[in-house]
mmCIF file of C-alpha atoms in Angstrom:
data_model
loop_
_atom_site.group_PDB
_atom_site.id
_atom_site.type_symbol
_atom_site.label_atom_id
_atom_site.label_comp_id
_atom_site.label_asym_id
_atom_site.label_seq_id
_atom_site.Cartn_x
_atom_site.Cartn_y
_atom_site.Cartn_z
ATOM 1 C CA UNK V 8 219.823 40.597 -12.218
ATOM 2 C CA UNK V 9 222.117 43.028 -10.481
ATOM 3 C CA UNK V 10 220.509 46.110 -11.923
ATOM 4 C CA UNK V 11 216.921 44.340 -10.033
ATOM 5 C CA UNK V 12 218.771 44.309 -7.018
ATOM 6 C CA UNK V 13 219.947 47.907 -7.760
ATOM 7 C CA UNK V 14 216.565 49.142 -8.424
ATOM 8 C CA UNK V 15 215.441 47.422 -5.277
ATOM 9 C CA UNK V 16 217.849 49.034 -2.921
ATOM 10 C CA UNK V 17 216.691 52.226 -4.301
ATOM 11 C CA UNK V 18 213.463 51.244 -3.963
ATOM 12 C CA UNK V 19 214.017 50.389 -0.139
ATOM 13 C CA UNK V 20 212.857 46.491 -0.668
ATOM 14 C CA UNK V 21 216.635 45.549 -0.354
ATOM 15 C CA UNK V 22 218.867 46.295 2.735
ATOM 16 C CA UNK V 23 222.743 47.596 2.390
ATOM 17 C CA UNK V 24 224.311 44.555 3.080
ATOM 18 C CA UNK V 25 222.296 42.103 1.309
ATOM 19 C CA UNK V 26 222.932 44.513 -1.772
ATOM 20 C CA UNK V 27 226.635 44.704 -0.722
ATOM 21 C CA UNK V 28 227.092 40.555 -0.590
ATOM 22 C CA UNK V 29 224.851 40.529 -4.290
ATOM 23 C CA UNK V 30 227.340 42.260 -5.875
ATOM 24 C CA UNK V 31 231.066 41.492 -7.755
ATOM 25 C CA UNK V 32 234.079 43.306 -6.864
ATOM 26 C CA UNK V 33 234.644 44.564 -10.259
ATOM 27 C CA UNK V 34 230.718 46.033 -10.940
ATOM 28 C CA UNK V 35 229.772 48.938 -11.550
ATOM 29 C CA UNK V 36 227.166 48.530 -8.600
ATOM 30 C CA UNK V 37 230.123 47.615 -5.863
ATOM 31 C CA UNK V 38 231.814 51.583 -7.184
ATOM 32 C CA UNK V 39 228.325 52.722 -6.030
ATOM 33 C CA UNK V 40 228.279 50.609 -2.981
ATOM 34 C CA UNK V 41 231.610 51.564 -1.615
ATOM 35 C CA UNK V 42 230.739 55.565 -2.265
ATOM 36 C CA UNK V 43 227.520 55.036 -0.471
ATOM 37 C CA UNK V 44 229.180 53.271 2.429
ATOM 38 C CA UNK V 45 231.443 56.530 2.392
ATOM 39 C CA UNK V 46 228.754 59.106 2.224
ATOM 40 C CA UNK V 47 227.588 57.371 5.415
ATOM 41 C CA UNK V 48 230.774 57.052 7.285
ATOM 42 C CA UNK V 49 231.174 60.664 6.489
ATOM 43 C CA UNK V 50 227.733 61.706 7.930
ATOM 44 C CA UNK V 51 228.120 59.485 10.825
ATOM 45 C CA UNK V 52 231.132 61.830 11.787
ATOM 46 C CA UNK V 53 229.091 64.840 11.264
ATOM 47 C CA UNK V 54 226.224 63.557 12.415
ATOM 48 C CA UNK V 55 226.625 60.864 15.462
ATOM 49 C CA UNK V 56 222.920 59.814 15.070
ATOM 50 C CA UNK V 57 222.825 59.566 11.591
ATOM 51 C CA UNK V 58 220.776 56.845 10.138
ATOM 52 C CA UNK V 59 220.477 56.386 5.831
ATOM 53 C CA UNK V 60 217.495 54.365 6.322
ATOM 54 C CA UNK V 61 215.738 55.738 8.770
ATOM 55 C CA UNK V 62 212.646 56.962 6.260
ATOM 56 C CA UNK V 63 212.622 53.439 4.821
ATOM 57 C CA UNK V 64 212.357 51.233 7.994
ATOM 58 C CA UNK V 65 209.843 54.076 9.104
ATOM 59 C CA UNK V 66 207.909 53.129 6.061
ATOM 60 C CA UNK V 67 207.997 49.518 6.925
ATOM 61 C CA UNK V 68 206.687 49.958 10.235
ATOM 62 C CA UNK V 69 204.081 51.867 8.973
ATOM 63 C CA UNK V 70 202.813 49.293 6.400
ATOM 64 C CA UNK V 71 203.450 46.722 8.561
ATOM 65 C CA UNK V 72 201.340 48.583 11.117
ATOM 66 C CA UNK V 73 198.280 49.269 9.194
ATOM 67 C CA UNK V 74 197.952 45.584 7.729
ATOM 68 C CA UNK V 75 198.136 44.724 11.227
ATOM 69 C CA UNK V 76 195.717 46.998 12.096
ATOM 70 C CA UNK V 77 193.293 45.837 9.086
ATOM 71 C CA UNK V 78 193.038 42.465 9.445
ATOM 72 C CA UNK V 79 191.683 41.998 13.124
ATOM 73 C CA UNK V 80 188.939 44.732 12.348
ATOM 74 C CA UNK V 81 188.008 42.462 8.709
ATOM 75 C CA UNK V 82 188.069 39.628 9.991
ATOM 76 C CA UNK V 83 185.898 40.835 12.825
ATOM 77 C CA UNK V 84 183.349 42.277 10.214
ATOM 78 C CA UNK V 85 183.311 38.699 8.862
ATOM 79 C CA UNK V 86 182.667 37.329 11.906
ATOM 80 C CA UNK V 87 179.561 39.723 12.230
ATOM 81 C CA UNK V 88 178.568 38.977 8.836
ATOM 82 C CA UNK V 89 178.490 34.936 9.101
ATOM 83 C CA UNK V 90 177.096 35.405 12.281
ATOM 84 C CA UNK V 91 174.112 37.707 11.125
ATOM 85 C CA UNK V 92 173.571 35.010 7.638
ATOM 86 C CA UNK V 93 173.491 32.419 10.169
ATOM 87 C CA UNK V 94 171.236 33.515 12.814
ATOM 88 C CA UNK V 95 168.644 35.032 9.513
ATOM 89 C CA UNK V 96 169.398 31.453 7.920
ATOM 90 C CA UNK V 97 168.370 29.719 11.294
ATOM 91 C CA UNK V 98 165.062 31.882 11.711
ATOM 92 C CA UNK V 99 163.207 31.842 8.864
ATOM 93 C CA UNK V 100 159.872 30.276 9.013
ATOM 94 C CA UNK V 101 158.499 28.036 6.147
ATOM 95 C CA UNK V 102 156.083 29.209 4.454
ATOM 96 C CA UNK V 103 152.333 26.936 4.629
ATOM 97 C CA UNK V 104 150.302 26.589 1.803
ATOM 98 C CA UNK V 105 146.620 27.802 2.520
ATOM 99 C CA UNK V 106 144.224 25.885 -0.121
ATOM 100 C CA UNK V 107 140.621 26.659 0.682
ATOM 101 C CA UNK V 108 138.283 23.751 0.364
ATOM 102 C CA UNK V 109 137.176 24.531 -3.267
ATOM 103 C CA UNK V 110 140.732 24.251 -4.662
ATOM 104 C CA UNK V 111 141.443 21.498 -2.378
ATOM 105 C CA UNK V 112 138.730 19.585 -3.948
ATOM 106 C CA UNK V 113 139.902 20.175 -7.403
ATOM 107 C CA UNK V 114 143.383 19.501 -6.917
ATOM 108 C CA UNK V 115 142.210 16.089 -5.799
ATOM 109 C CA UNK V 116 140.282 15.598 -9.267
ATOM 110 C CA UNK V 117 142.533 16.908 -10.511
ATOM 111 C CA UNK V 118 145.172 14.388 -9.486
ATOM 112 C CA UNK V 119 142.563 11.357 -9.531
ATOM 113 C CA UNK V 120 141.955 12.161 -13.640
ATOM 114 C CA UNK V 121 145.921 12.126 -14.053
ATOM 115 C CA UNK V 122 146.105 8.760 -12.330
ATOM 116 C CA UNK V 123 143.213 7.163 -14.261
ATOM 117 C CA UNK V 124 144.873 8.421 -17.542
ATOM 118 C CA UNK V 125 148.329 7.103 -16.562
ATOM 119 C CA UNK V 126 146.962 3.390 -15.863
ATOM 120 C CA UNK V 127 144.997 3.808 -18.733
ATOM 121 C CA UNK V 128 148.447 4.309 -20.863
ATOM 122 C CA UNK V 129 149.541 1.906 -18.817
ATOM 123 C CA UNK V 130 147.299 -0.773 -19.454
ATOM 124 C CA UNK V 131 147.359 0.195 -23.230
ATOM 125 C CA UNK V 132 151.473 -0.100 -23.089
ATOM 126 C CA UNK V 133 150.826 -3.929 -21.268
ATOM 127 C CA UNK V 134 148.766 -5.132 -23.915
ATOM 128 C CA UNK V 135 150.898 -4.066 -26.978
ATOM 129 C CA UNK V 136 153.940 -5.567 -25.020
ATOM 130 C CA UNK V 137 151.341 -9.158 -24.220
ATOM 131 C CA UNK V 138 150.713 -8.928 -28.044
ATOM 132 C CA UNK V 139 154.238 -8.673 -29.114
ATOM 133 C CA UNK V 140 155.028 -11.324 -26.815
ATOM 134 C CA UNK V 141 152.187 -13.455 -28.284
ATOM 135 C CA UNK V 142 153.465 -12.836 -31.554
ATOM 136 C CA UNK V 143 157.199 -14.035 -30.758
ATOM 137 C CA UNK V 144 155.646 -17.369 -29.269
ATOM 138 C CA UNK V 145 155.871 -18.752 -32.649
ATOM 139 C CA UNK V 146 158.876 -18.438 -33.731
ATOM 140 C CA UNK V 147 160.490 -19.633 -29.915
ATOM 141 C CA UNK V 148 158.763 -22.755 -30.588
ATOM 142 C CA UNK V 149 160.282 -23.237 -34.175
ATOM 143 C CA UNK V 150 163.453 -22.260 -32.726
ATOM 144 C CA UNK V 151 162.960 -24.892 -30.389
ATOM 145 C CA UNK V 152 162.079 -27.547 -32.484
ATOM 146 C CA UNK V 153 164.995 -26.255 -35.008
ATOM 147 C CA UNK V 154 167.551 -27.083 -32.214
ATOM 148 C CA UNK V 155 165.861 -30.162 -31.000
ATOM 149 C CA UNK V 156 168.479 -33.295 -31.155
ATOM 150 C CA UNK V 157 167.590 -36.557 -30.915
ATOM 151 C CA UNK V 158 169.288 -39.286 -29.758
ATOM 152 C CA UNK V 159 169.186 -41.922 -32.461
ATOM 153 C CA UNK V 160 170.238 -45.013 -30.383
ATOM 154 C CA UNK V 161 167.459 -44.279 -27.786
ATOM 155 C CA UNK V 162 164.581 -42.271 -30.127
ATOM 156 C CA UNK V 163 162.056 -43.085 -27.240
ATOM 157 C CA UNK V 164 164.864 -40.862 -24.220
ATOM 158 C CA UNK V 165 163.777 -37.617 -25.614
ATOM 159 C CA UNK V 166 160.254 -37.622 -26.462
ATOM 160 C CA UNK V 167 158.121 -35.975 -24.209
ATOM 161 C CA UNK V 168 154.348 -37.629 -23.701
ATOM 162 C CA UNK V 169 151.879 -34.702 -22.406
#
């Protein structure tokens, strides 16, 4: 972990004193911290203006610039772009069907023979299902008369006269 934080100072993604407070007294990283710190002092001496990081906070502002920069002029090409989709989406006319009269005509044949043989299939699907119906009558009735119970004190209670 401290030879990440290392690498990151050196990268210039870490400041001096967050690297300074990361590291232990007795590291190898706090031997280079404290000859950095006197590399500095020493060039401050020489140098009033001096300033170690200078090149990396220019950096910064640079990046920090040009994403700044970017995103207003993207998201105003978006803009443009949804606007254009929806203003194209908005005008587009339907297209109408032309038939002539000829192909009018057969279309409705056409559509009058596909009726007539659907209810004809129709029909022929009814009648199977009346036969099959007609053909489980029996057997109702003899399940009927299976589960018929008479009363044997009062025979005459459950007989039905038609």
């Amino acid at each position: 972990m401290q030879k990440d934080k290392l690498k990151d100072f050196l990268d210039g993604k870490l400041d001096f004193e967050a690297l300074h407070k990361a590291t232990d007294e007795d590291s190898i990283e706090s031997d280079f911290i404290e000859s950095y710190h006197k590399v500095i002092k020493e060039n401050k001496t020489k140098v009033p203006d001096f300033n170690p990081f200078g090149r990396i906070e220019l950096a910064k502002k640079r990046r920090i610039s040009l994403v700044r920069k970017i995103i207003p002029f993207a998201a105003s090409i978006l803009l443009v772009i949804s606007l254009f989709f929806m203003i194209g989406k908005r005008n587009t006319t339907k297209d109408t069907i032309a038939l002539s009269d000829l192909e009018l005509i057969e279309l409705q044949q056409n559509t009058e023979q596909a009726l007539f043989h659907f209810s004809k299939e129709l029909n022929a699907c009814i009648a199977e299902i009346d036969k099959e119906q007609k053909t489980r009558q029996p057997f109702a009735e003899l399940y009927s008369i299976n589960h018929f119970k008479i009363d044997f004190d009062n025979p005459t209670k459950n007989l039905k006269i038609n």
